[in-house]
Tab-separated table of C-alpha atoms and ligand atoms in Angstrom:
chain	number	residue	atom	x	y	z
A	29	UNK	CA	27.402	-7.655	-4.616
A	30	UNK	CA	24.779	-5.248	-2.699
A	31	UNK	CA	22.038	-6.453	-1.006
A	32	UNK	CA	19.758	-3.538	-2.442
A	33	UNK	CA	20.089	-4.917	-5.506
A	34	UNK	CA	20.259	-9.033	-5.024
A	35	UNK	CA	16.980	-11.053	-6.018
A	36	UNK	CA	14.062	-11.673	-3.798
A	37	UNK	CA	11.981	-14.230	-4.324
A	38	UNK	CA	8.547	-14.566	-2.285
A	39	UNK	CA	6.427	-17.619	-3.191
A	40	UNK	CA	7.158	-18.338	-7.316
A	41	UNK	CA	7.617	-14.749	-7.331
A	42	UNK	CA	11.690	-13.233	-7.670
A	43	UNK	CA	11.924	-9.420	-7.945
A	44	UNK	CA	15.415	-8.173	-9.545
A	45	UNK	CA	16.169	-5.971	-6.679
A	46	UNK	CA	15.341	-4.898	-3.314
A	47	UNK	CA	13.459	-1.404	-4.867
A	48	UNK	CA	9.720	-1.353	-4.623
A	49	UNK	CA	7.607	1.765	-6.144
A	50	UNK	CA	4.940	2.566	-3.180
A	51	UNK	CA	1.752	2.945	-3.916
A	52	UNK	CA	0.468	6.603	-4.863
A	53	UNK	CA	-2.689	7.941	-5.496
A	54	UNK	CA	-3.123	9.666	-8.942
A	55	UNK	CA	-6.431	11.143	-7.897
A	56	UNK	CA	-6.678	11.285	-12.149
A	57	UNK	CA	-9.077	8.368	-12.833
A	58	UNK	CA	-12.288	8.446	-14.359
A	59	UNK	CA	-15.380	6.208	-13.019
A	60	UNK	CA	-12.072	4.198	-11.085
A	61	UNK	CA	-10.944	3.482	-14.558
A	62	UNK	CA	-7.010	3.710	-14.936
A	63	UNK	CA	-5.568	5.633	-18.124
A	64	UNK	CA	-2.724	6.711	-20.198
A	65	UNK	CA	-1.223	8.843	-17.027
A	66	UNK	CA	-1.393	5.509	-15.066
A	67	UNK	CA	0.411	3.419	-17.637
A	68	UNK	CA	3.054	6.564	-17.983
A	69	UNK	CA	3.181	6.615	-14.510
A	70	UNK	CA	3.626	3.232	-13.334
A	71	UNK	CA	5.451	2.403	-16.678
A	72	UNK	CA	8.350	4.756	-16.547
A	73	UNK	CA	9.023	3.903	-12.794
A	74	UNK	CA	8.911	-0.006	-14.334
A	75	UNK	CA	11.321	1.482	-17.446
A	76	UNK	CA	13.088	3.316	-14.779
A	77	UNK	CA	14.732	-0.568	-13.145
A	78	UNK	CA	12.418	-0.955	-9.626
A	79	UNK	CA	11.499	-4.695	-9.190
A	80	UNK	CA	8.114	-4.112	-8.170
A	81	UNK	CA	5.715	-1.401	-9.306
A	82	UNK	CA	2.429	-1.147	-6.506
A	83	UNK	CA	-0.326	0.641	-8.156
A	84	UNK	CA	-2.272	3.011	-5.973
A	85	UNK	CA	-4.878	2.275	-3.219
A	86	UNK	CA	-7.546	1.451	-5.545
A	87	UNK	CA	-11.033	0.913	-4.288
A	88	UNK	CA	-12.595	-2.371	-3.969
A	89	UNK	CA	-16.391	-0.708	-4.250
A	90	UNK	CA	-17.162	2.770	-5.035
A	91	UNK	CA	-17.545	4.025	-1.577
A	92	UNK	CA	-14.097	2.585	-0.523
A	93	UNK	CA	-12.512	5.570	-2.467
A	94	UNK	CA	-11.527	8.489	-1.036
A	95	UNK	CA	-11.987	10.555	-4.071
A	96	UNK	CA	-13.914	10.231	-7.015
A	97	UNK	CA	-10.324	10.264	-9.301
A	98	UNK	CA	-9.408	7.214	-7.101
A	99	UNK	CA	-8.875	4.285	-9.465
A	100	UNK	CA	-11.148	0.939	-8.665
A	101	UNK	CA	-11.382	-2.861	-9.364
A	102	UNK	CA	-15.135	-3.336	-8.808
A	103	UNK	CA	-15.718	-3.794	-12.815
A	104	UNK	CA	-14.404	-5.610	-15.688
A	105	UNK	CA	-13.949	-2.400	-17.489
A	106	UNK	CA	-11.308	-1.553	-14.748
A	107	UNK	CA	-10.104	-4.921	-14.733
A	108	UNK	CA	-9.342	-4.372	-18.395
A	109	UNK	CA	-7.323	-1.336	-18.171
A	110	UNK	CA	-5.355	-2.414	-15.608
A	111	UNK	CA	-4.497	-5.500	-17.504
A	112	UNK	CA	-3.141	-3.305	-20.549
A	113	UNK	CA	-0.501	-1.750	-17.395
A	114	UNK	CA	0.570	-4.952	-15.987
A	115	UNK	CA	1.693	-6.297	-19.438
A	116	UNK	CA	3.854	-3.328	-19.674
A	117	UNK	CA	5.273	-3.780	-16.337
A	118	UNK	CA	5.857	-7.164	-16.646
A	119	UNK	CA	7.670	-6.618	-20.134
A	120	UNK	CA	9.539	-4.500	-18.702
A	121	UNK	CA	10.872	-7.067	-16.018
A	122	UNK	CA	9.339	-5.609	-13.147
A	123	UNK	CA	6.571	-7.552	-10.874
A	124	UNK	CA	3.243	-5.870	-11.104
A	125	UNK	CA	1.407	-5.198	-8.024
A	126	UNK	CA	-1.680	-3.755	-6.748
A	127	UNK	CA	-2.822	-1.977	-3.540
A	128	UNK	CA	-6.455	-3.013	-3.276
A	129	UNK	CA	-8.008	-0.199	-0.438
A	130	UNK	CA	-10.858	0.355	1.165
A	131	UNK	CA	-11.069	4.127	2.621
A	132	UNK	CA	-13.593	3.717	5.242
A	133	UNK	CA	-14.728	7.236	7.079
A	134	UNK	CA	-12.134	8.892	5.541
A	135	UNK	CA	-13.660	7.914	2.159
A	136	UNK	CA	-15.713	10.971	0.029
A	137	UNK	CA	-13.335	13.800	-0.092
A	138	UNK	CA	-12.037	15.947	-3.209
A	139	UNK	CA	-8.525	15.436	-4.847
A	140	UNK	CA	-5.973	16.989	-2.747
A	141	UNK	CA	-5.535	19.529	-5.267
A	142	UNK	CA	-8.861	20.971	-4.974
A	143	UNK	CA	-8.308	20.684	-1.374
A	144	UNK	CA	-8.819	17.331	0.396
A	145	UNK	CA	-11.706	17.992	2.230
A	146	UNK	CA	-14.622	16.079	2.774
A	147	UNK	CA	-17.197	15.966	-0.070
A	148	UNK	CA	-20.725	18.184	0.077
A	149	UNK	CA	-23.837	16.677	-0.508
A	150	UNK	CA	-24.126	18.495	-3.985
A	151	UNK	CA	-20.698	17.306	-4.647
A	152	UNK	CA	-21.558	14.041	-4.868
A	153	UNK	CA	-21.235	13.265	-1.464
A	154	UNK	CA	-21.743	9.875	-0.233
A	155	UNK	CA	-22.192	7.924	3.262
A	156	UNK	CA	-19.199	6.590	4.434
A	157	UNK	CA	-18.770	3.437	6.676
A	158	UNK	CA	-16.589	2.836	9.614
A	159	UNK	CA	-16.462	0.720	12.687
A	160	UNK	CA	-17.869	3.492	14.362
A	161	UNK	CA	-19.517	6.430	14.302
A	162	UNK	CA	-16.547	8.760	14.923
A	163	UNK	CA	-15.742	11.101	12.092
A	164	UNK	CA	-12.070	11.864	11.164
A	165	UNK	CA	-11.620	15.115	12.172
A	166	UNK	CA	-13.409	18.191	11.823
A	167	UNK	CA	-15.555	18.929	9.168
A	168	UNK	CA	-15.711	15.149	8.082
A	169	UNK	CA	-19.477	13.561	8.873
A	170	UNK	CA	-19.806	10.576	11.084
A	171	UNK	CA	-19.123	7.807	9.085
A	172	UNK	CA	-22.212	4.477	9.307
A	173	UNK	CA	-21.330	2.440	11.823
A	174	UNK	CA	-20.885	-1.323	9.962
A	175	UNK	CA	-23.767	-3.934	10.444
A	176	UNK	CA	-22.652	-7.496	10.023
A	177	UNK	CA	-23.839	-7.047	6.228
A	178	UNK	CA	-21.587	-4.329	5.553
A	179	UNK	CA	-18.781	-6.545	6.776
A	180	UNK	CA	-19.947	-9.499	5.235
A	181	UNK	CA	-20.256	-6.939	1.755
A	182	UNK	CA	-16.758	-5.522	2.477
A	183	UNK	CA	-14.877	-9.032	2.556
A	184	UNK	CA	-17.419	-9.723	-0.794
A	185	UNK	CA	-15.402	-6.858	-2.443
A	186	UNK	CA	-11.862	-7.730	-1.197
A	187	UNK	CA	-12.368	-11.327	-2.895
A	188	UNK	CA	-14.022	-9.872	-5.536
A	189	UNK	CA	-11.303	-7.554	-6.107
A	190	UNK	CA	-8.747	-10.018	-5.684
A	191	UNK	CA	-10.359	-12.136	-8.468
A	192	UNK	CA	-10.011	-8.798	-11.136
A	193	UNK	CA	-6.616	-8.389	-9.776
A	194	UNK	CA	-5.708	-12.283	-10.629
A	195	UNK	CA	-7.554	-11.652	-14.161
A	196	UNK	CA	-5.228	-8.213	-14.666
A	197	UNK	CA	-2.255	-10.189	-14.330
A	198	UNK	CA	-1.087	-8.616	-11.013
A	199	UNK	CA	1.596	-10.972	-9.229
A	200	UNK	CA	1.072	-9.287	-6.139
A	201	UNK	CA	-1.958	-7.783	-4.057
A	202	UNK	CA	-1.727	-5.525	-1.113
A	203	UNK	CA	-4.011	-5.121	1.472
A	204	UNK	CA	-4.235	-1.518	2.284
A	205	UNK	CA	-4.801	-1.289	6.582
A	206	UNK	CA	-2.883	1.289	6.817
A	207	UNK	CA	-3.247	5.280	7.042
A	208	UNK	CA	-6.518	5.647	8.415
A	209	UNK	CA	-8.792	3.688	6.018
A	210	UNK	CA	-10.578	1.170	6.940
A	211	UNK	CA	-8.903	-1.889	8.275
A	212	UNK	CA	-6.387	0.698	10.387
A	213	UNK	CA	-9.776	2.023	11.956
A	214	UNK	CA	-10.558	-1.380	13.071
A	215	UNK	CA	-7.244	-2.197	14.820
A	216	UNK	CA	-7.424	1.142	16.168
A	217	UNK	CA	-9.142	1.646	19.992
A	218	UNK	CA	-9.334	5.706	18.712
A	219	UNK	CA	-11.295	4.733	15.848
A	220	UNK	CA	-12.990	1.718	17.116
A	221	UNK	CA	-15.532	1.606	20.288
A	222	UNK	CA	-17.571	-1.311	18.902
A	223	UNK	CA	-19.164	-3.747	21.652
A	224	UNK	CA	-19.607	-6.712	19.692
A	225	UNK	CA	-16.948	-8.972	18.427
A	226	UNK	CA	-14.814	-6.794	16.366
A	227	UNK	CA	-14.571	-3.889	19.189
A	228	UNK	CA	-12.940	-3.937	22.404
A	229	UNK	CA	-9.857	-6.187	23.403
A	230	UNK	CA	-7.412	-6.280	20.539
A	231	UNK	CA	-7.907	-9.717	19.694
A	232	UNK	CA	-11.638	-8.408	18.404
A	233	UNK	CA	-10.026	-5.373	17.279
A	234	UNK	CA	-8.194	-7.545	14.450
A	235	UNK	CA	-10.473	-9.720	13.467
A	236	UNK	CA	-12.074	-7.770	10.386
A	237	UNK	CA	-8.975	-7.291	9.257
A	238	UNK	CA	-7.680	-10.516	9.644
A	239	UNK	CA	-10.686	-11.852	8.180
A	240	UNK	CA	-10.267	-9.909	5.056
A	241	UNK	CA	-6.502	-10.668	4.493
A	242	UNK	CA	-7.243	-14.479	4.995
A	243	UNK	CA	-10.198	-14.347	2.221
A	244	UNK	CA	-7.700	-11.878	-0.177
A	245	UNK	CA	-4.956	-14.748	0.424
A	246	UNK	CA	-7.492	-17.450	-0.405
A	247	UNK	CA	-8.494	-15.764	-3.435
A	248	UNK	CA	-4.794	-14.992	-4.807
A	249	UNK	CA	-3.224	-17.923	-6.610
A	250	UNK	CA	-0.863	-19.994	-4.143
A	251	UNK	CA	2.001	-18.829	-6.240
A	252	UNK	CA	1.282	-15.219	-6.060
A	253	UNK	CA	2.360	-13.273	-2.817
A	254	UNK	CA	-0.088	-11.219	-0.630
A	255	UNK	CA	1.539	-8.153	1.234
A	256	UNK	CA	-0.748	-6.261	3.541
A	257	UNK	CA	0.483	-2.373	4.847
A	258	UNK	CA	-0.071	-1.327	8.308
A	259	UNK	CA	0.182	1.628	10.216
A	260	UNK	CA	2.606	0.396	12.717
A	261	UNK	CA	1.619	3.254	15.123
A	262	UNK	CA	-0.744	6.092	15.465
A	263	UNK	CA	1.896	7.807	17.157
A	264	UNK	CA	-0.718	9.232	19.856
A	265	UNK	CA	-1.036	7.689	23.408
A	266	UNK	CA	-3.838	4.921	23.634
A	267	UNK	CA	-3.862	4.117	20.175
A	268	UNK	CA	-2.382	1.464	17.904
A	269	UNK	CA	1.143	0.714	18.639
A	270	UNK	CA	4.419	-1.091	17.587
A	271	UNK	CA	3.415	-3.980	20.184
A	272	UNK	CA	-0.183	-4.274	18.959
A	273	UNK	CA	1.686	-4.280	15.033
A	274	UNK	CA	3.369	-7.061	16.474
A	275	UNK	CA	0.490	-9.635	17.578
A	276	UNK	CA	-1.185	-8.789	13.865
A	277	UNK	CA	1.747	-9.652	11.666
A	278	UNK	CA	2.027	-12.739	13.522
A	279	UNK	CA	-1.557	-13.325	12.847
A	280	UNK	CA	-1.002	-12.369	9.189
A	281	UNK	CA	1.983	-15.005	9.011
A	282	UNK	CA	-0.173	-17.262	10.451
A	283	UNK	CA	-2.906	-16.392	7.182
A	284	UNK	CA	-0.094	-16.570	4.726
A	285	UNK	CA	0.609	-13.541	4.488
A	286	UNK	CA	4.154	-13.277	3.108
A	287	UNK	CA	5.599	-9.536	3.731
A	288	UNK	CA	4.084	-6.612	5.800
A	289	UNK	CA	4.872	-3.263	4.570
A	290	UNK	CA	5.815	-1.008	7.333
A	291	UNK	CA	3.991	2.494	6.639
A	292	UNK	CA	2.679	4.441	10.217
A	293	UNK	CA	0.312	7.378	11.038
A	294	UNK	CA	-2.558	8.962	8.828
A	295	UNK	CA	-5.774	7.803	11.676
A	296	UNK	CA	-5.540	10.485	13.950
A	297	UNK	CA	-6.050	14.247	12.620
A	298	UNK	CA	-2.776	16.095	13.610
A	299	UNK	CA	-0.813	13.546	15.178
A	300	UNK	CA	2.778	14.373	16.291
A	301	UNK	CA	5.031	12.794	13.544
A	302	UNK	CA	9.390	12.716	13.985
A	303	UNK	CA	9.289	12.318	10.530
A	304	UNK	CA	13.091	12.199	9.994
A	305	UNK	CA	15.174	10.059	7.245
A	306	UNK	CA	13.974	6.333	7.690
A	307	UNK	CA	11.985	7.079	10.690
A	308	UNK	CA	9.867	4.102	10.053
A	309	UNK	CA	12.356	1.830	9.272
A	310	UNK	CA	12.771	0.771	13.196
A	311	UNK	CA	8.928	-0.704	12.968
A	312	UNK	CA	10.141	-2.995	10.003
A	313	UNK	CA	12.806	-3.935	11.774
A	314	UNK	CA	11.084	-4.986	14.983
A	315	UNK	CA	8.221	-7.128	13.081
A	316	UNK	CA	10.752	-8.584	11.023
A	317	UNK	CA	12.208	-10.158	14.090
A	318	UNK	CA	9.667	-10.217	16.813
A	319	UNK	CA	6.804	-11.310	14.319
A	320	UNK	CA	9.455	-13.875	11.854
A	321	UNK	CA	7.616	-12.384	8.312
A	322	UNK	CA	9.050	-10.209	5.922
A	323	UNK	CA	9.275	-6.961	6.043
A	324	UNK	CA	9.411	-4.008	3.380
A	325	UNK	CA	10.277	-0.199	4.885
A	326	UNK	CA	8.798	2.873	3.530
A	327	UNK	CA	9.214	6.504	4.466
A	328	UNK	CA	12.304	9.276	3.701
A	329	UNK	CA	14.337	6.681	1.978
A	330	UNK	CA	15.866	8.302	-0.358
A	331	UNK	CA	19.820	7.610	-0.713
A	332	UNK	CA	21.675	4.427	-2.073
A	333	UNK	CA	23.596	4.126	0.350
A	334	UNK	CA	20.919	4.388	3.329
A	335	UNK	CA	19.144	1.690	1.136
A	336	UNK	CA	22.242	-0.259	1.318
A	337	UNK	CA	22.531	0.095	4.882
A	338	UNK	CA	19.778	-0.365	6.347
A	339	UNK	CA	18.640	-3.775	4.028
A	340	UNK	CA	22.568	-4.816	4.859
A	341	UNK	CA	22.156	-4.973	8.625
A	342	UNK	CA	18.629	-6.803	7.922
A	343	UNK	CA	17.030	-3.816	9.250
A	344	UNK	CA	14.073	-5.060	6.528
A	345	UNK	CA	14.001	-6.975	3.367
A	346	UNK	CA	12.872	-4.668	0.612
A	347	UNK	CA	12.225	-1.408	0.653
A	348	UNK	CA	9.316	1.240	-0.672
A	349	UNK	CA	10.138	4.769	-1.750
A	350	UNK	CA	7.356	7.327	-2.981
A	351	UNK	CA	8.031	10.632	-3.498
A	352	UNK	CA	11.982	9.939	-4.610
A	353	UNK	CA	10.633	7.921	-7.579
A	354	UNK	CA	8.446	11.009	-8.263
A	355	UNK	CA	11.811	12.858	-8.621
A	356	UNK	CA	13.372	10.545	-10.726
A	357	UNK	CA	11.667	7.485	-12.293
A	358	UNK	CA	15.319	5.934	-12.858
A	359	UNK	CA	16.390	6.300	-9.288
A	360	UNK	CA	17.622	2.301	-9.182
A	361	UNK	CA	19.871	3.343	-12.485
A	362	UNK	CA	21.305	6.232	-10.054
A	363	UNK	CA	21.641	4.067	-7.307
A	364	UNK	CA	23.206	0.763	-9.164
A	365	UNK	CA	26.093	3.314	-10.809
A	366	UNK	CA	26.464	4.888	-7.209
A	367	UNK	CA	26.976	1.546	-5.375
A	368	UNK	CA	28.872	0.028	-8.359
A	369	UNK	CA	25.852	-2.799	-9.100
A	370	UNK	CA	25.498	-3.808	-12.562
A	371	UNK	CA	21.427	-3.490	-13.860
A	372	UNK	CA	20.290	-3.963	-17.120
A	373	UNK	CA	19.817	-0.306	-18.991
A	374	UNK	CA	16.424	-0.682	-21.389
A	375	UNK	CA	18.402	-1.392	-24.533
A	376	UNK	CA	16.322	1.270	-26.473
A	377	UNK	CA	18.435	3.792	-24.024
A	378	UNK	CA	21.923	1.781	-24.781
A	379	UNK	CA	23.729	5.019	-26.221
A	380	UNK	CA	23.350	7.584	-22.765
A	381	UNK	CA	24.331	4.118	-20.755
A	382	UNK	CA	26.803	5.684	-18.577
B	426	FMN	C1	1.398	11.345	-4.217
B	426	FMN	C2	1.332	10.323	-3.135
B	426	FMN	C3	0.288	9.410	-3.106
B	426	FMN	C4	0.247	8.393	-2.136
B	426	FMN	N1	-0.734	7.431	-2.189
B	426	FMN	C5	-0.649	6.347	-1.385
B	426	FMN	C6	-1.472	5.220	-1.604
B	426	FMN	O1	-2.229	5.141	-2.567
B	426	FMN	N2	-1.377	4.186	-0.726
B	426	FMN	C7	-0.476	4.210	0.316
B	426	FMN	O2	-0.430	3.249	1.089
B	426	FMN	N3	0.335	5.251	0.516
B	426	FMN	C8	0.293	6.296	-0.323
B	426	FMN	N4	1.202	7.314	-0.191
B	426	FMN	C9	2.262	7.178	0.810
B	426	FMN	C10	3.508	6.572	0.157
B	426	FMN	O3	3.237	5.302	-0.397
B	426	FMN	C11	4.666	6.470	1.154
B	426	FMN	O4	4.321	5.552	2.156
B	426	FMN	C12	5.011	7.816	1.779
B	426	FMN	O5	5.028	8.848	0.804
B	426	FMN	C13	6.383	7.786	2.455
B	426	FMN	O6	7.393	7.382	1.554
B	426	FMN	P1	8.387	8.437	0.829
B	426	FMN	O7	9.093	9.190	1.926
B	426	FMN	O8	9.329	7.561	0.036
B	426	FMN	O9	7.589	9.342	-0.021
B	426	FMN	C14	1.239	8.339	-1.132
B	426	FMN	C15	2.271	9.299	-1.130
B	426	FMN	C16	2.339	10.250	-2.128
B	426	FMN	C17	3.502	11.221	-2.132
């Protein structure tokens, strides 16, 4: 038996392995509306044997988006679509799940194919909203500094996003606070020099998003597990940090949060990144025992048998991989025949079963 590929069960919730798809931007939605690419997409990686299959950061209002292909669950219309996906997913005996994202001052910028960069005003620009009134980087405007409407409006659209999500037939909703976006620009002193209650000591620092995570959990059916992904560290000095990563998870454990998805970087322009096979892995590792919650690592995972490893020694208890699913949709097939584990093959395929 291999742990990579023994059940996990969160809540009423068991995935058949240890192999979550990570959530990845399609920048190829129309009006946030999801299409035939997103049910090819997510499909094939559902086809393909992972146990749960994250949709992208979608935004919970149109300004949360950081492009205008973003997909979003502000409307029934989007709603809809999605539901069409998750009954795909699901019949495919994978756990649909959704990354609900709010993209904060790093919101308003093309598709990363036409370059990434911030939006002009006869693009379609629009204002974006931070804690703060410190743009991104170069090039990107200020973004509004929040009023205690905008915060009240942002936690609005989490719940109200959370309630689409429930009506799509997602059985699991991700916070997005990591990367940059939003939440991460709360938690972060670099991004965040508010004086009132959310600024400051980190205790303010976390309580947006610890206020939105609690009202997402509220929303989500008690069965039905909330994950939320942090940036574990900015990786620059005075920033957000592995300690700080700590204190919130065992804030979001307190919430009811059930698994924190270990992701870092992405809030400070140029940062200094040892990105290196499993390089975040150590951050899951040290919230899964300092904080007591579960833990999923992300980042250059890419081999079986580092999989293996690394969930054997309880290093984390799932694990997220991106751009090798991009590579090969049927990576859990690969990596069940490589580590001898017996998966089901989609019975359609029976004759190339190896
Ligand atoms: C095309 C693409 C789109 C991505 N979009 C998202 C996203 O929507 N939300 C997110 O949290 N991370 C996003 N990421 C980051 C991945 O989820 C993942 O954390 C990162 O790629 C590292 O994992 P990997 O080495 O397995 O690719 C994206 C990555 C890629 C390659």
């Amino acid at each position: 038996m291999t742990t990579l590929f023994s059940p996990f069960r969160l809540r009423d919730v068991t995935f058949r392995n240890r192999i979550f798809v990570s959530p990845m931007c399609m920048y190829s939605a129309e009006e946030g509306v999801p299409n035939d690419w997103h049910l090819v997409h997510l499909g094939s990686r559902a086809v393909g044997g992972a146990a749960l299959v994250m949709a992208e950061a979608t935004g919970v209002s149109p300004v949360g988006r950081i492009s205008p292909g973003d997909t979003g669950i502000w409307n029934d219309a989007q709603a809809t679509a999605f539901a069409r996906i998750t009954a795909f997913i699901a019949s495919r005996g994978a756990v649909p799940g959704i990354q609900l994202a709010h993209a904060g001052r790093k919101a308003s910028t093309h598709v990363p194919w036409e370059g990434g960069k911030p939006l002009a005003a006869n693009e379609g620009a629009w204002t974006t909203l931070g804690p703060s009134a410190i743009p991104f980087d170069d090039g990107f405007p200020p973004p509004r500094e929040m009023t205690a409407a905008d915060l009240d409006a942002v936690v609005g659209a989490f719940v109200a996003a959370t309630e689409r999500a429930v009506r799509a037939n997602f059985q699991v909703v991700e916070v997005h606070a990591a990367h940059g976006y939003l939440l991460h620009e709360f938690l972060s002193p670099l991004s965040n020099r508010r004086t009132d209650g959310f600024g400051g000591p980190l205790e303010n620092r976390m309580r947006f998003p610890l206020r939105v995570a609690g009202a997402v959990r509220e929303a989500f059916p008690a069965g039905r597990p909330v994950f939320v992904r942090i940036s574990a560290t900015d990786w620059t000095d005075g920033g957000w940090d592995l300690a700080q990563s700590i204190v919130f998870s065992r804030c979001l454990k307190e919430l009811g949060v059930d698994l924190v998805d270990c992701s870092s970087g992405g809030n400070v322009a140029n940062a200094k990144i040892p990105v290196a096979p499993g390089y975040q892995v150590p951050f899951a590792e040290a919230i899964r025992r300092e904080a007591g919650i579960a833990t999923a690592a992300v980042g250059m995972i890419t081999e079986p048998r580092q999989a293996e490893e690394l969930l054997g020694a309880g290093r984390a208890d799932a694990i997220f991989m991106a751009r090798a699913f991009l590579r090969d949709p049927y990576w859990p097939q690969r990596a069940a025949r490589e580590l001898g584990a017996d998966v089901t093959w989609p019975i359609q395929y029976g004759r190339a079963k190896p």
